[in-house]
């Protein structure tokens, strides 16, 4: 996650306000406590990009508990799919993304 977040921090001299790139982080709380997941993500985000940093992008979105039709809409507007996972059994999200013709990383 740290590497992805760092990619969404503008260099200090960057004035590009027209960049439309957005990082969407979708979490599933099927096997875990939602508050713990969000707390851990927030701690990692703050440790990676300090809150006083002047070059933070406001284009990182956290989503959780999406309905199937919402996931389909998200796949439809995405440019690529990344699942930074270790230990994914079958990898259903990979299959879903490929079924929507998304490049998968």
Coordinates of N, CA and C in Angstrom, one line a residue:
X1 N 0.8 -1.2 0.0 CA 0.0 0.0 0.0 C 0.9 1.3 0.0
X2 N 1.9 1.2 0.7 CA 2.8 2.4 0.8 C 3.3 2.8 -0.6
X3 N 3.7 1.9 -1.4 CA 4.1 2.3 -2.8 C 3.0 2.9 -3.6
X4 N 1.8 2.4 -3.5 CA 0.7 3.1 -4.2 C 0.4 4.5 -3.7
X5 N 0.4 4.6 -2.4 CA 0.2 6.0 -1.9 C 1.2 7.0 -2.3
X6 N 2.5 6.5 -2.2 CA 3.6 7.4 -2.6 C 3.4 7.9 -4.1
X7 N 2.8 7.0 -4.9 CA 2.6 7.4 -6.3 C 1.6 8.5 -6.4
X8 N 0.8 8.7 -5.4 CA -0.3 9.7 -5.4 C 0.1 11.0 -4.6
X9 N 1.4 11.2 -4.4 CA 1.9 12.4 -3.8 C 2.6 13.2 -4.8
X10 N 2.2 14.4 -5.0 CA 2.8 15.3 -5.9 C 4.2 15.7 -5.5
X11 N 5.2 15.7 -6.4 CA 6.5 16.3 -6.1 C 6.3 17.8 -5.7
X12 N 7.2 18.3 -4.8 CA 7.0 19.6 -4.3 C 6.9 20.7 -5.3
X13 N 7.5 20.5 -6.5 CA 7.4 21.6 -7.5 C 6.4 21.3 -8.6
X14 N 5.5 20.3 -8.4 CA 4.5 20.0 -9.4 C 3.2 20.9 -9.2
X15 N 2.8 21.5 -10.2 CA 1.7 22.4 -10.2 C 0.5 21.8 -11.0
X16 N 0.6 20.6 -11.5 CA -0.4 20.0 -12.3 C -1.7 19.8 -11.6
X17 N -2.6 20.7 -11.8 CA -3.9 20.5 -11.1 C -4.9 19.8 -12.0
X18 N -4.5 19.5 -13.2 CA -5.5 18.8 -14.1 C -5.3 17.3 -14.2
X19 N -4.4 16.8 -13.4 CA -4.2 15.3 -13.4 C -5.5 14.6 -12.8
X20 N -6.1 13.8 -13.6 CA -7.3 13.1 -13.1 C -7.1 11.8 -12.5
X21 N -5.9 11.4 -12.3 CA -5.6 10.0 -11.7 C -6.2 9.9 -10.3
X22 N -6.8 8.8 -10.0 CA -7.4 8.6 -8.7 C -7.1 7.2 -8.3
X23 N -6.8 7.0 -7.0 CA -6.5 5.7 -6.4 C -7.8 5.3 -5.6
X24 N -8.4 4.2 -6.0 CA -9.6 3.8 -5.3 C -9.2 2.5 -4.6
X25 N -9.4 2.5 -3.3 CA -9.0 1.3 -2.4 C -10.3 0.7 -1.9
X26 N -10.6 -0.5 -2.4 CA -11.8 -1.2 -2.0 C -11.5 -2.3 -1.0
X27 N -12.1 -2.3 0.1 CA -11.8 -3.3 1.1 C -13.0 -4.2 1.3
X28 N -12.7 -5.4 1.6 CA -13.8 -6.4 2.0 C -13.5 -6.8 3.4
X29 N -14.6 -6.7 4.2 CA -14.5 -7.0 5.6 C -15.1 -8.4 5.9
X30 N -15.2 -9.2 4.9 CA -15.8 -10.5 5.0 C -15.2 -11.3 6.2
X31 N -13.9 -11.3 6.3 CA -13.2 -12.1 7.3 C -12.6 -11.3 8.4
X32 N -12.9 -10.1 8.5 CA -12.3 -9.2 9.5 C -13.2 -8.1 10.0
X33 N -12.7 -7.4 11.0 CA -13.4 -6.3 11.6 C -13.2 -5.0 10.8
X34 N -14.3 -4.4 10.2 CA -14.1 -3.2 9.4 C -13.4 -2.1 10.1
X35 N -13.7 -1.9 11.4 CA -13.0 -0.8 12.0 C -11.5 -1.0 12.2
X36 N -11.1 -2.2 12.3 CA -9.6 -2.5 12.4 C -9.0 -2.3 11.0
X37 N -9.6 -2.7 10.0 CA -9.0 -2.5 8.6 C -8.9 -1.0 8.3
X38 N -9.9 -0.3 8.6 CA -9.9 1.2 8.3 C -8.9 1.9 9.2
X39 N -8.8 1.5 10.4 CA -7.8 2.1 11.4 C -6.4 1.8 10.9
X40 N -6.1 0.5 10.5 CA -4.8 0.2 10.0 C -4.4 0.9 8.7
X41 N -5.4 1.1 7.8 CA -5.1 1.8 6.6 C -4.8 3.3 6.9
X42 N -5.6 3.9 7.8 CA -5.4 5.3 8.2 C -4.0 5.5 8.8
X43 N -3.6 4.6 9.7 CA -2.3 4.7 10.4 C -1.2 4.6 9.3
X44 N -1.3 3.6 8.4 CA -0.3 3.5 7.3 C -0.2 4.7 6.5
X45 N -1.4 5.2 6.1 CA -1.5 6.4 5.3 C -0.8 7.6 6.0
X46 N -1.0 7.8 7.2 CA -0.4 8.9 8.0 C 1.1 8.7 8.2
X47 N 1.5 7.5 8.3 CA 2.9 7.2 8.5 C 3.7 7.4 7.2
X48 N 3.0 7.1 6.1 CA 3.6 7.3 4.7 C 3.6 8.7 4.3
X49 N 2.5 9.4 4.4 CA 2.4 10.8 4.0 C 1.9 11.6 5.2
X50 N 2.8 12.3 5.8 CA 2.5 13.1 7.0 C 1.3 14.1 6.7
X51 N 0.4 14.3 7.7 CA -0.7 15.2 7.5 C -0.4 16.6 7.1
X52 N 0.8 17.1 7.5 CA 1.2 18.5 7.2 C 1.8 18.6 5.9
X53 N 2.0 17.5 5.1 CA 2.6 17.6 3.8 C 1.8 18.4 2.9
X54 N 2.4 19.4 2.2 CA 1.7 20.3 1.3 C 1.4 19.7 -0.1
X55 N 1.9 18.5 -0.4 CA 1.8 18.0 -1.7 C 1.0 16.7 -1.7
X56 N 0.1 16.6 -0.8 CA -0.8 15.4 -0.8 C -1.9 15.6 -1.8
X57 N -2.2 14.6 -2.5 CA -3.4 14.6 -3.4 C -4.6 14.3 -2.7
X58 N -5.7 14.8 -3.1 CA -7.0 14.5 -2.5 C -7.7 13.4 -3.3
X59 N -7.0 12.6 -4.1 CA -7.6 11.7 -5.0 C -7.4 10.3 -4.6
X60 N -7.5 10.0 -3.3 CA -7.5 8.6 -2.8 C -8.8 8.4 -2.1
X61 N -9.5 7.4 -2.6 CA -10.9 7.1 -2.1 C -10.9 5.7 -1.5
X62 N -11.5 5.6 -0.3 CA -11.6 4.3 0.4 C -13.1 3.9 0.3
X63 N -13.3 2.7 -0.1 CA -14.7 2.1 -0.2 C -14.7 0.8 0.4
X64 N -15.9 0.4 1.0 CA -16.0 -0.9 1.6 C -17.4 -1.3 1.5
X65 N -17.6 -2.6 1.5 CA -19.0 -3.2 1.5 C -19.8 -2.8 0.3
X66 N -19.2 -2.8 -0.9 CA -19.9 -2.5 -2.1 C -20.8 -3.6 -2.5
X67 N -22.0 -3.2 -3.0 CA -22.9 -4.1 -3.6 C -22.4 -4.6 -5.0
X68 N -22.8 -5.7 -5.5 CA -22.3 -6.2 -6.8 C -22.5 -5.2 -7.9
X69 N -23.6 -4.5 -8.0 CA -23.8 -3.6 -9.1 C -22.9 -2.4 -8.9
X70 N -22.5 -2.0 -7.7 CA -21.5 -0.9 -7.5 C -20.1 -1.3 -7.9
X71 N -19.8 -2.6 -7.7 CA -18.5 -3.1 -8.1 C -18.4 -3.1 -9.6
X72 N -19.5 -3.5 -10.3 CA -19.5 -3.5 -11.7 C -19.3 -2.1 -12.3
X73 N -19.9 -1.1 -11.7 CA -19.8 0.2 -12.1 C -18.3 0.7 -11.9
X74 N -17.7 0.3 -10.8 CA -16.3 0.7 -10.5 C -15.4 0.0 -11.6
X75 N -15.6 -1.2 -11.9 CA -14.8 -1.9 -12.9 C -14.9 -1.2 -14.2
X76 N -16.2 -0.8 -14.5 CA -16.4 -0.1 -15.8 C -15.7 1.2 -16.0
X77 N -15.4 2.0 -14.9 CA -14.8 3.3 -15.1 C -13.3 3.2 -14.8
X78 N -12.8 2.0 -14.3 CA -11.4 1.9 -14.0 C -10.5 1.7 -15.3
X79 N -9.3 2.2 -15.1 CA -8.3 2.0 -16.2 C -7.4 0.8 -16.0
X80 N -7.3 0.3 -14.8 CA -6.5 -0.9 -14.5 C -6.9 -1.4 -13.1
X81 N -6.6 -2.6 -12.8 CA -6.9 -3.3 -11.6 C -5.6 -3.8 -10.9
X82 N -5.4 -3.5 -9.7 CA -4.3 -3.9 -8.9 C -4.8 -4.6 -7.6
X83 N -4.3 -5.8 -7.3 CA -4.6 -6.4 -6.1 C -3.3 -6.8 -5.4
X84 N -2.9 -5.9 -4.4 CA -1.6 -6.2 -3.8 C -1.8 -7.2 -2.7
X85 N -1.9 -8.5 -3.1 CA -2.3 -9.5 -2.1 C -1.2 -10.6 -2.0
X86 N -1.1 -11.2 -0.9 CA -0.3 -12.3 -0.7 C -1.1 -13.4 0.0
X87 N -1.4 -14.4 -0.7 CA -2.2 -15.5 -0.1 C -3.6 -15.5 -0.6
X88 N -3.9 -14.9 -1.8 CA -5.2 -14.9 -2.3 C -5.4 -16.4 -2.9
X89 N -6.4 -17.0 -2.4 CA -6.7 -18.4 -2.7 C -7.0 -18.6 -4.2
X90 N -8.2 -18.3 -4.6 CA -8.7 -18.4 -6.0 C -8.5 -17.1 -6.8
X91 N -8.6 -16.0 -6.1 CA -8.4 -14.7 -6.8 C -9.6 -14.3 -7.6
X92 N -10.8 -14.4 -7.0 CA -12.0 -13.9 -7.7 C -11.9 -12.5 -8.2
X93 N -11.4 -11.5 -7.5 CA -11.3 -10.2 -8.0 C -10.5 -10.1 -9.3
X94 N -9.4 -10.9 -9.4 CA -8.7 -10.9 -10.7 C -9.6 -11.3 -11.8
X95 N -10.3 -12.4 -11.6 CA -11.2 -12.9 -12.7 C -12.3 -11.9 -13.0
X96 N -12.8 -11.2 -12.0 CA -13.9 -10.2 -12.3 C -13.3 -9.1 -13.1
X97 N -12.1 -8.6 -12.8 CA -11.5 -7.5 -13.5 C -11.2 -7.9 -14.9
X98 N -10.6 -9.1 -15.1 CA -10.3 -9.6 -16.5 C -11.6 -9.8 -17.3
X99 N -12.7 -10.2 -16.7 CA -14.0 -10.3 -17.4 C -14.5 -9.0 -17.8
X100 N -14.1 -7.9 -17.2 CA -14.4 -6.5 -17.6 C -13.4 -5.9 -18.5
X101 N -12.4 -6.7 -19.0 CA -11.4 -6.3 -19.9 C -10.4 -5.3 -19.3
X102 N -10.2 -5.4 -18.0 CA -9.2 -4.5 -17.4 C -7.9 -5.1 -17.4
X103 N -6.8 -4.3 -17.6 CA -5.5 -4.8 -17.4 C -5.3 -5.1 -15.9
X104 N -4.7 -6.2 -15.6 CA -4.6 -6.7 -14.2 C -3.1 -6.7 -13.8
X105 N -2.8 -6.1 -12.7 CA -1.4 -6.0 -12.2 C -1.4 -6.8 -10.9

